[in-house]
Amino acid sequence: MPNPAILTVDDDPAVSRAVARDLRRRYGDRYRVVRADSAEAALEALRELKLRGEQVAVLIADYRMPQMNGIEFLEAAMDLFPAARRVLLTAYADTDAAINAINVVDLDHYLLKPWHPPEEKLYPVLDQLLAAWTASAATAAAELRVVGHRWSAPSFKARDFLARNLVPFRWVLADEPEGAELLAAAGVTANDVPLVVTADGKSLVQPTTADLAAQVGLATTPAADFYDLVVVGAGPAGLGAAVYGASEGLRTVLIERRATGGQAGQSSRIENYLGFPDGVSGAQLTDRARRQALRFGAELLSAREVVSLEDAGAARVLRFADGSSVAAHTVVLATGVSYRMLPAPGLAELTGRGCFYGSVASEAPSCSGEDVYIVGGANSAGQAAVHFSRYARRVHLLIRGDDLTRSMSSYLIEQIARIDTIEVHPHTEVVGGAGQEHLEEVTLRDTRTGETRRVDTSWLFVFIGAEPHTDWLDGAVARDDRGFVLTGPDLTRGGRRPAGWALPRDPYHLESSMPGVFAAGDVRAESVKRVASAVGEGAMAVSLVHRYLEAQ
């Protein structure tokens, strides 16, 4: 494989040559320096690198460029190489722009021009960024290749797991020459996909998510048997609890069965989150929070499913699906919710083959020039509609109500109204789906007249309902009739404490019916379903954890 690339873009030819010269002088033996004279040319170079399966370590962009400035370029480049470190070149007068870029593109550093001598003002910065990039788990798996069929649900599951965990990989179709060669080398056929081939040539045939996690460097085994705090679920609430718990000295482990970020991590852009005036993608926000939690010393376990919670005196024991366990003084339940499955006939067998639950950002480029149907009227559906409108010929937003005002934020409604390629269909539901190898058509029904019609499409994304993943808590903590965890005042209605409660006090505000076990975010009954409130509850839960520990 070629050396990783450092890409630099500046529309001033003299500056562009000087940047490339200084970079080659220091890093030319280990990195390939790619120079572009416009943002458009730089993006085209990045697309070619992506298609060839090559790596990009650092992106360096000048702020003042025509048509597309440096911040806009870095934001677009993040979709292609999210793990690359990002540097903005600015004049002294443009430092406000650099500060703005910290919010918009999670900027790693900004450099004032000119920076001479580079030994003092350029190389130390680049050395640090390159070391951080090299040490990341993502770069260790940058040469990963996934071989599969376009409409294979197991192949989609593997790609989705890697993409949501920000692990770079190259997708190879099984019927392409390279795919056939890799299958033959592994001694398997096209019926055995997905095949995952590592950089050192190791072949994984139909790997589980745990196999993939271990292979790409994600931790799957706890480093200790006992902790101060175990957080179950790495969505916004869980990440918030892990950051605050670890930063305040608690031995903290965060357990996630799929990918960090939860539903919020799949959002193409969250525009009403405090502190990000230009919005932030779910992936960016998740990556920041994950790195922050790790920096404070929290452990993060991936692809581990918790199947039971037990009260063991002063300890709380969590058991995994493989029979192993971990114990702690306290637990924060932050497992969030899942989108409800559409009951329409024909769709269950097409899940992952044209019918998807949630926004699968990795699929958006494949929708180019086609019609996409999105079911749901809340913010997540609106964000997905805006995102897919950049690729699809037309986006059809299907809602059961009269309009979007009951369930969607006004800023999103206004955005959707301005995009000509998005069409909202009120009083519409999906009542059927059909296809051979993949989804080929869906049947729509007008809820007022009962009239049905069939439409041709290979893309259906569903954002309806919210079902908590709490079956594993049956008999351990009290839940409401929909499965959400009851906490605090909801447990003491009528002046009675929950059954089995032995402490001489009422449950704390976020505390469940098992003392020392707290719930935060969407999994908690009557919670506000917003990213900011989930993060706040995660932080609040840690405050209550301290109060609980002090009383023991």
PDB file of C-alpha atoms in Angstrom, residues 263-264 266-269 339 358-359 374-386 388 397 407-408 411-412 462-465 530:
ATOM      1  CA  GLN A 263     -29.506   7.019  17.335  1.00  0.00           C
ATOM      2  CA  ALA A 264     -27.890  10.446  17.653  1.00  0.00           C
ATOM      3  CA  GLN A 266     -26.597   8.314  12.946  1.00  0.00           C
ATOM      4  CA  SER A 267     -27.866  11.881  12.541  1.00  0.00           C
ATOM      5  CA  SER A 268     -26.423  13.629   9.503  1.00  0.00           C
ATOM      6  CA  ARG A 269     -26.633  17.027  11.231  1.00  0.00           C
ATOM      7  CA  TYR A 339     -36.918   2.421  15.983  1.00  0.00           C
ATOM      8  CA  GLY A 358     -32.607   4.700  11.080  1.00  0.00           C
ATOM      9  CA  SER A 359     -30.416   6.930   8.931  1.00  0.00           C
ATOM     10  CA  ILE A 374     -38.540   8.038   4.486  1.00  0.00           C
ATOM     11  CA  VAL A 375     -41.178   7.096   7.073  1.00  0.00           C
ATOM     12  CA  GLY A 376     -41.548   9.367  10.095  1.00  0.00           C
ATOM     13  CA  GLY A 377     -42.279  12.928  11.098  1.00  0.00           C
ATOM     14  CA  ALA A 378     -39.858  13.642  13.946  1.00  0.00           C
ATOM     15  CA  ASN A 379     -36.465  15.380  13.834  1.00  0.00           C
ATOM     16  CA  SER A 380     -34.513  12.234  12.978  1.00  0.00           C
ATOM     17  CA  ALA A 381     -36.625  11.713   9.863  1.00  0.00           C
ATOM     18  CA  GLY A 382     -36.287  15.371   8.887  1.00  0.00           C
ATOM     19  CA  GLN A 383     -32.511  15.322   9.281  1.00  0.00           C
ATOM     20  CA  ALA A 384     -32.345  12.203   7.135  1.00  0.00           C
ATOM     21  CA  ALA A 385     -34.528  13.801   4.451  1.00  0.00           C
ATOM     22  CA  VAL A 386     -32.237  16.825   4.233  1.00  0.00           C
ATOM     23  CA  PHE A 388     -30.462  12.226   1.420  1.00  0.00           C
ATOM     24  CA  LEU A 397     -41.269  11.979   3.429  1.00  0.00           C
ATOM     25  CA  SER A 407     -43.423  16.468  15.930  1.00  0.00           C
ATOM     26  CA  MET A 408     -40.626  18.290  14.107  1.00  0.00           C
ATOM     27  CA  TYR A 411     -35.885  24.983  11.830  1.00  0.00           C
ATOM     28  CA  LEU A 412     -36.064  21.589  10.103  1.00  0.00           C
ATOM     29  CA  VAL A 462     -37.931   4.037   8.762  1.00  0.00           C
ATOM     30  CA  PHE A 463     -38.014   6.420  11.757  1.00  0.00           C
ATOM     31  CA  ILE A 464     -41.135   5.514  13.716  1.00  0.00           C
ATOM     32  CA  GLY A 465     -41.773   4.942  17.402  1.00  0.00           C
ATOM     33  CA  ARG A 530     -33.456  15.338  22.975  1.00  0.00           C
TER      34      ARG A 530
END
